[in-house]
mmCIF file of C-alpha atoms in Angstrom:
data_model
loop_
_atom_site.group_PDB
_atom_site.id
_atom_site.type_symbol
_atom_site.label_atom_id
_atom_site.label_comp_id
_atom_site.label_asym_id
_atom_site.label_seq_id
_atom_site.Cartn_x
_atom_site.Cartn_y
_atom_site.Cartn_z
ATOM 1 C CA MET R 79 -6.068 6.166 19.277
ATOM 2 C CA LEU R 80 -2.508 7.455 18.573
ATOM 3 C CA ASP R 81 -1.803 10.868 17.329
ATOM 4 C CA PHE R 82 -1.118 10.828 13.589
ATOM 5 C CA ILE R 83 2.117 12.777 14.073
ATOM 6 C CA ASN R 84 4.513 10.218 15.553
ATOM 7 C CA GLN R 85 7.696 10.922 17.373
ATOM 8 C CA ASP R 86 10.877 9.255 16.052
ATOM 9 C CA LYS R 87 14.465 9.605 17.261
ATOM 10 C CA ASP R 88 17.317 10.590 14.987
ATOM 11 C CA PRO R 89 19.617 7.616 14.923
ATOM 12 C CA VAL R 90 22.668 9.807 15.059
ATOM 13 C CA THR R 91 21.768 12.697 17.468
ATOM 14 C CA GLY R 92 19.027 10.815 19.493
ATOM 15 C CA LYS R 93 16.858 13.890 19.245
ATOM 16 C CA VAL R 94 13.101 13.449 18.766
ATOM 17 C CA MET R 95 11.849 14.210 15.378
ATOM 18 C CA ARG R 96 8.190 14.906 14.647
ATOM 19 C CA LYS R 97 7.218 12.947 11.581
ATOM 20 C CA VAL R 98 3.884 13.533 9.726
ATOM 21 C CA ARG R 99 2.105 10.210 9.163
ATOM 22 C CA SER R 100 -0.558 9.526 6.563
ATOM 23 C CA PHE R 101 -2.478 7.255 8.959
ATOM 24 C CA VAL R 102 -3.927 7.162 12.405
ATOM 25 C CA LEU R 103 -3.150 3.783 14.112
ATOM 26 C CA ARG R 104 -6.415 2.414 15.362
ATOM 27 C CA GLU R 105 -5.738 -1.105 16.748
ATOM 28 C CA GLY R 106 -9.274 -2.368 16.621
ATOM 29 C CA ARG R 107 -10.264 -5.603 18.238
ATOM 30 C CA LEU R 108 -8.607 -8.819 16.977
ATOM 31 C CA THR R 109 -10.724 -11.845 16.331
ATOM 32 C CA VAL R 110 -9.643 -15.163 17.830
ATOM 33 C CA GLY R 111 -8.604 -16.238 14.352
ATOM 34 C CA GLN R 112 -6.694 -13.132 13.650
ATOM 35 C CA ARG R 113 -4.822 -13.318 16.961
ATOM 36 C CA HIS R 114 -4.001 -17.019 16.413
ATOM 37 C CA ALA R 115 -2.730 -16.281 12.860
ATOM 38 C CA LEU R 116 -0.490 -13.472 14.179
ATOM 39 C CA GLU R 117 0.887 -15.789 16.843
ATOM 40 C CA THR R 118 1.433 -18.864 14.683
ATOM 41 C CA LEU R 119 1.744 -17.718 11.049
ATOM 42 C CA TRP R 120 3.732 -14.418 11.392
ATOM 43 C CA PRO R 121 7.015 -16.224 11.618
ATOM 44 C CA ARG R 122 6.322 -18.043 8.344
ATOM 45 C CA TYR R 123 4.737 -15.231 6.339
ATOM 46 C CA GLY R 124 5.725 -12.020 8.075
ATOM 47 C CA LEU R 125 8.534 -9.629 7.208
ATOM 48 C CA GLU R 126 10.320 -7.388 9.707
ATOM 49 C CA ARG R 127 11.707 -3.902 9.270
ATOM 50 C CA ALA R 128 14.485 -4.977 11.655
ATOM 51 C CA GLY R 129 15.582 -7.515 8.979
ATOM 52 C CA GLY R 130 16.905 -4.623 6.966
ATOM 53 C CA GLN R 131 17.053 -4.650 3.155
ATOM 54 C CA LEU R 132 14.864 -7.467 1.730
ATOM 55 C CA GLU R 133 16.477 -10.241 -0.238
ATOM 56 C CA PRO R 134 13.511 -11.354 -2.318
ATOM 57 C CA GLU R 135 15.200 -14.446 -3.825
ATOM 58 C CA ALA R 136 15.796 -15.635 -0.245
ATOM 59 C CA VAL R 137 12.189 -14.961 0.852
ATOM 60 C CA PHE R 138 10.410 -16.315 -2.159
ATOM 61 C CA GLY R 139 12.997 -18.789 -3.364
ATOM 62 C CA ARG R 140 13.058 -17.383 -6.884
ATOM 63 C CA ASP R 141 13.508 -14.189 -8.873
ATOM 64 C CA ALA R 142 10.081 -13.221 -10.310
ATOM 65 C CA PRO R 143 8.269 -9.950 -10.909
ATOM 66 C CA ARG R 144 7.401 -8.321 -7.594
ATOM 67 C CA VAL R 145 4.413 -6.300 -6.636
ATOM 68 C CA LEU R 146 4.145 -4.095 -3.430
ATOM 69 C CA GLU R 147 0.766 -3.050 -2.124
ATOM 70 C CA ILE R 148 0.552 -0.324 0.516
ATOM 71 C CA GLY R 149 -2.413 -0.324 2.899
ATOM 72 C CA TYR R 150 -4.202 -3.578 1.935
ATOM 73 C CA GLY R 151 -6.936 -3.397 4.604
ATOM 74 C CA MET R 152 -8.193 -6.762 5.449
ATOM 75 C CA GLY R 153 -6.160 -8.337 2.609
ATOM 76 C CA HIS R 154 -8.828 -10.199 0.698
ATOM 77 C CA SER R 155 -8.186 -8.234 -2.498
ATOM 78 C CA LEU R 156 -4.448 -8.666 -2.298
ATOM 79 C CA ALA R 157 -4.748 -12.419 -1.648
ATOM 80 C CA THR R 158 -7.025 -12.705 -4.621
ATOM 81 C CA MET R 159 -4.450 -11.017 -6.858
ATOM 82 C CA ALA R 160 -1.660 -13.249 -5.567
ATOM 83 C CA ALA R 161 -3.855 -16.384 -6.109
ATOM 84 C CA ALA R 162 -4.603 -15.299 -9.654
ATOM 85 C CA ALA R 163 -0.946 -14.535 -10.552
ATOM 86 C CA PRO R 164 1.305 -17.353 -9.214
ATOM 87 C CA GLU R 165 4.051 -16.346 -11.528
ATOM 88 C CA GLN R 166 4.452 -13.044 -9.524
ATOM 89 C CA ASP R 167 5.459 -12.370 -5.954
ATOM 90 C CA PHE R 168 3.459 -9.952 -3.760
ATOM 91 C CA ILE R 169 4.504 -7.927 -0.764
ATOM 92 C CA GLY R 170 1.888 -6.201 1.401
ATOM 93 C CA VAL R 171 2.413 -3.448 3.935
ATOM 94 C CA GLU R 172 -0.317 -2.691 6.460
ATOM 95 C CA VAL R 173 -0.073 -0.930 9.878
ATOM 96 C CA HIS R 174 -3.354 -2.385 11.429
ATOM 97 C CA ARG R 175 -2.924 -5.841 13.027
ATOM 98 C CA PRO R 176 -6.447 -7.015 12.388
ATOM 99 C CA GLY R 177 -5.982 -6.676 8.743
ATOM 100 C CA VAL R 178 -2.536 -8.341 8.822
ATOM 101 C CA GLY R 179 -4.026 -11.291 10.818
ATOM 102 C CA ALA R 180 -6.800 -11.611 8.292
ATOM 103 C CA LEU R 181 -4.283 -11.653 5.446
ATOM 104 C CA LEU R 182 -2.170 -14.369 7.183
ATOM 105 C CA MET R 183 -5.300 -16.513 7.444
ATOM 106 C CA GLU R 184 -5.983 -16.002 3.672
ATOM 107 C CA ILE R 185 -2.304 -17.039 2.918
ATOM 108 C CA GLU R 186 -2.606 -20.156 4.925
ATOM 109 C CA GLU R 187 -6.110 -21.138 3.666
ATOM 110 C CA GLN R 188 -5.242 -20.590 0.030
ATOM 111 C CA ARG R 189 -1.698 -21.965 0.406
ATOM 112 C CA LEU R 190 -0.163 -18.923 -1.239
ATOM 113 C CA SER R 191 3.549 -19.296 -1.399
ATOM 114 C CA ASN R 192 3.948 -15.888 -3.280
ATOM 115 C CA LEU R 193 2.640 -13.497 -0.758
ATOM 116 C CA ARG R 194 4.318 -11.947 2.352
ATOM 117 C CA SER R 195 3.533 -8.961 4.575
ATOM 118 C CA TYR R 196 4.992 -6.345 6.673
ATOM 119 C CA CYS R 197 3.117 -4.812 9.617
ATOM 120 C CA ASP R 198 4.686 -1.301 9.667
ATOM 121 C CA ASP R 199 4.744 2.149 8.120
ATOM 122 C CA ALA R 200 5.015 1.860 4.327
ATOM 123 C CA VAL R 201 7.330 4.862 3.941
ATOM 124 C CA ASP R 202 9.785 3.340 6.418
ATOM 125 C CA ILE R 203 9.643 -0.028 4.670
ATOM 126 C CA LEU R 204 10.200 1.577 1.254
ATOM 127 C CA THR R 205 13.090 3.511 2.589
ATOM 128 C CA LEU R 206 14.774 0.887 4.675
ATOM 129 C CA CYS R 207 13.737 -2.531 3.308
ATOM 130 C CA ILE R 208 12.921 -2.424 -0.444
ATOM 131 C CA PRO R 209 15.905 -2.549 -2.827
ATOM 132 C CA ASP R 210 16.096 0.146 -5.507
ATOM 133 C CA HIS R 211 14.716 -0.791 -8.924
ATOM 134 C CA SER R 212 13.364 -4.033 -7.629
ATOM 135 C CA LEU R 213 9.520 -3.756 -8.056
ATOM 136 C CA SER R 214 7.442 -4.341 -11.112
ATOM 137 C CA ARG R 215 4.345 -2.586 -9.613
ATOM 138 C CA VAL R 216 3.389 -0.510 -6.588
ATOM 139 C CA GLN R 217 -0.249 -0.447 -5.586
ATOM 140 C CA LEU R 218 -2.078 2.061 -3.563
ATOM 141 C CA TYR R 219 -5.729 1.454 -3.398
ATOM 142 C CA PHE R 220 -8.323 3.723 -1.647
ATOM 143 C CA PRO R 221 -5.835 5.382 0.776
ATOM 144 C CA ASP R 222 -7.195 7.660 3.547
ATOM 145 C CA PRO R 223 -8.310 10.821 1.542
ATOM 146 C CA TRP R 224 -7.824 13.189 4.537
ATOM 147 C CA HIS R 225 -10.721 15.097 2.999
ATOM 148 C CA LYS R 226 -10.530 18.202 5.159
ATOM 149 C CA LYS R 227 -8.335 20.943 3.515
ATOM 150 C CA LYS R 228 -6.228 21.341 6.706
ATOM 151 C CA HIS R 229 -5.438 17.638 6.722
ATOM 152 C CA HIS R 230 -4.359 17.465 3.016
ATOM 153 C CA LYS R 231 -0.699 17.489 4.042
ATOM 154 C CA ARG R 232 -1.347 14.088 5.611
ATOM 155 C CA ARG R 233 -2.139 12.436 2.262
ATOM 156 C CA ILE R 234 0.473 9.867 1.386
ATOM 157 C CA VAL R 235 0.594 10.907 -2.277
ATOM 158 C CA GLN R 236 3.074 13.795 -2.146
ATOM 159 C CA PRO R 237 6.025 14.628 -4.458
ATOM 160 C CA GLU R 238 8.570 13.201 -1.966
ATOM 161 C CA TRP R 239 6.627 9.818 -1.703
ATOM 162 C CA VAL R 240 6.255 9.605 -5.468
ATOM 163 C CA ALA R 241 10.030 10.119 -5.879
ATOM 164 C CA LEU R 242 10.648 7.403 -3.319
ATOM 165 C CA VAL R 243 8.361 4.963 -5.220
ATOM 166 C CA ARG R 244 10.107 5.842 -8.505
ATOM 167 C CA GLY R 245 13.436 4.804 -7.135
ATOM 168 C CA LYS R 246 11.982 1.360 -6.107
ATOM 169 C CA LEU R 247 10.386 0.649 -9.520
ATOM 170 C CA LYS R 248 12.182 -0.984 -12.286
ATOM 171 C CA GLU R 249 12.145 0.830 -15.573
ATOM 172 C CA GLY R 250 8.798 0.041 -17.201
ATOM 173 C CA GLY R 251 7.296 -0.709 -13.821
ATOM 174 C CA THR R 252 3.940 0.740 -12.834
ATOM 175 C CA LEU R 253 2.570 2.881 -10.027
ATOM 176 C CA HIS R 254 -1.168 2.078 -9.788
ATOM 177 C CA MET R 255 -3.390 4.222 -7.557
ATOM 178 C CA ALA R 256 -7.147 4.209 -7.073
ATOM 179 C CA THR R 257 -9.529 6.338 -5.008
ATOM 180 C CA ASP R 258 -13.215 6.953 -4.653
ATOM 181 C CA TRP R 259 -12.694 10.580 -3.590
ATOM 182 C CA GLU R 260 -12.699 12.885 -6.690
ATOM 183 C CA ASP R 261 -10.791 15.643 -4.945
ATOM 184 C CA TYR R 262 -8.092 13.157 -4.050
ATOM 185 C CA ALA R 263 -8.006 11.805 -7.536
ATOM 186 C CA GLN R 264 -7.370 15.287 -8.806
ATOM 187 C CA HIS R 265 -4.666 15.796 -6.218
ATOM 188 C CA MET R 266 -3.020 12.494 -7.305
ATOM 189 C CA MET R 267 -3.101 13.556 -10.911
ATOM 190 C CA ALA R 268 -1.657 16.981 -10.110
ATOM 191 C CA VAL R 269 1.233 15.464 -8.256
ATOM 192 C CA MET R 270 1.904 12.903 -10.921
ATOM 193 C CA ASN R 271 1.692 15.469 -13.719
ATOM 194 C CA GLN R 272 4.716 17.159 -12.112
ATOM 195 C CA ALA R 273 6.657 13.966 -11.151
ATOM 196 C CA PRO R 274 9.772 13.257 -13.208
ATOM 197 C CA GLY R 275 10.323 9.775 -14.437
ATOM 198 C CA PHE R 276 6.730 8.706 -14.984
ATOM 199 C CA ARG R 277 4.339 8.436 -18.021
ATOM 200 C CA ASN R 278 0.654 8.458 -17.826
ATOM 201 C CA LEU R 279 -0.428 5.235 -19.598
ATOM 202 C CA ALA R 280 -3.858 6.709 -20.272
ATOM 203 C CA GLY R 281 -2.530 9.929 -21.804
ATOM 204 C CA THR R 282 -1.694 13.267 -20.206
ATOM 205 C CA GLY R 283 -4.189 14.261 -17.560
ATOM 206 C CA GLN R 284 -6.365 11.101 -18.201
ATOM 207 C CA PHE R 285 -7.604 8.517 -15.715
ATOM 208 C CA SER R 286 -7.462 4.795 -16.582
ATOM 209 C CA GLU R 287 -10.006 2.047 -16.670
ATOM 210 C CA ARG R 288 -9.689 -0.393 -13.802
ATOM 211 C CA PRO R 289 -7.167 -2.983 -15.005
ATOM 212 C CA ALA R 290 -8.001 -6.666 -14.850
ATOM 213 C CA TRP R 291 -5.527 -7.371 -12.045
ATOM 214 C CA ARG R 292 -7.397 -5.041 -9.471
ATOM 215 C CA PRO R 293 -10.449 -6.906 -8.158
ATOM 216 C CA GLU R 294 -13.608 -4.913 -7.728
ATOM 217 C CA THR R 295 -14.524 -4.769 -4.050
ATOM 218 C CA LYS R 296 -17.852 -5.002 -2.378
ATOM 219 C CA PHE R 297 -17.301 -1.480 -1.138
ATOM 220 C CA GLU R 298 -16.681 -0.309 -4.775
ATOM 221 C CA ARG R 299 -19.787 -2.011 -6.137
ATOM 222 C CA ARG R 300 -21.905 -0.516 -3.422
ATOM 223 C CA GLY R 301 -20.529 2.938 -4.236
ATOM 224 C CA GLU R 302 -21.307 2.417 -7.895
ATOM 225 C CA ARG R 303 -24.984 1.567 -7.053
ATOM 226 C CA LEU R 304 -25.130 4.849 -5.043
ATOM 227 C CA GLY R 305 -23.635 6.848 -7.977
ATOM 228 C CA HIS R 306 -20.152 7.215 -6.493
ATOM 229 C CA GLY R 307 -17.140 7.252 -8.825
ATOM 230 C CA VAL R 308 -13.872 5.465 -8.711
ATOM 231 C CA TRP R 309 -10.705 6.865 -10.305
ATOM 232 C CA ASP R 310 -7.690 4.658 -11.357
ATOM 233 C CA LEU R 311 -4.298 6.166 -12.174
ATOM 234 C CA LEU R 312 -1.614 4.100 -13.990
ATOM 235 C CA PHE R 313 1.860 5.638 -14.467
ATOM 236 C CA GLU R 314 4.795 3.872 -15.963
ATOM 237 C CA ALA R 315 8.397 4.475 -14.668
ATOM 238 C CA VAL R 316 10.457 5.688 -17.602
#
């Protein structure tokens, strides 16, 4: 397990900078299929931070509405969305290689020409690779809640992150977040209520119904049977 405060070097001074991360990088064991997918399919469907700013038309061969999902887990939900909306292009960002391998397998099996993935830190990808005002939707589903109070600073949803996302969304684009932790839902709402350039589509301080484009997961259905809640937030860039 790696420490969740990574060390990066300043590109100008070369000094080590301590950077708070919203994730702990646990590699996990790759299945034979996932490893094979990473070795054989990544050149076709993978995107690299080293490639610099993304040129979507070159990647997808067209100019279409673009959706970015951060932290897609094993990728089934993201692949389902891409298959259901062939008129849109989807970009996933995930740090865990087993999940990336699983998504690559889904892309190949379903022959999805409208889905690509990064295997990297989402904040770095947003900053370095995603052009400003180029996204129609940013999705953040069930991120690590960092439920202990002393770890709340690790939560990805912070004012600085929201401002970064706002710069990448087109006017009228949507930031869609979902969590099954009520405390984190309230934290998200508090941050968004203070964020300039966004309008709550459900009304001030209100949570949204799950939109049709977000598939309900097995985990979510199990939670509902146990009486757990799920909170969706939909904010429009204005």
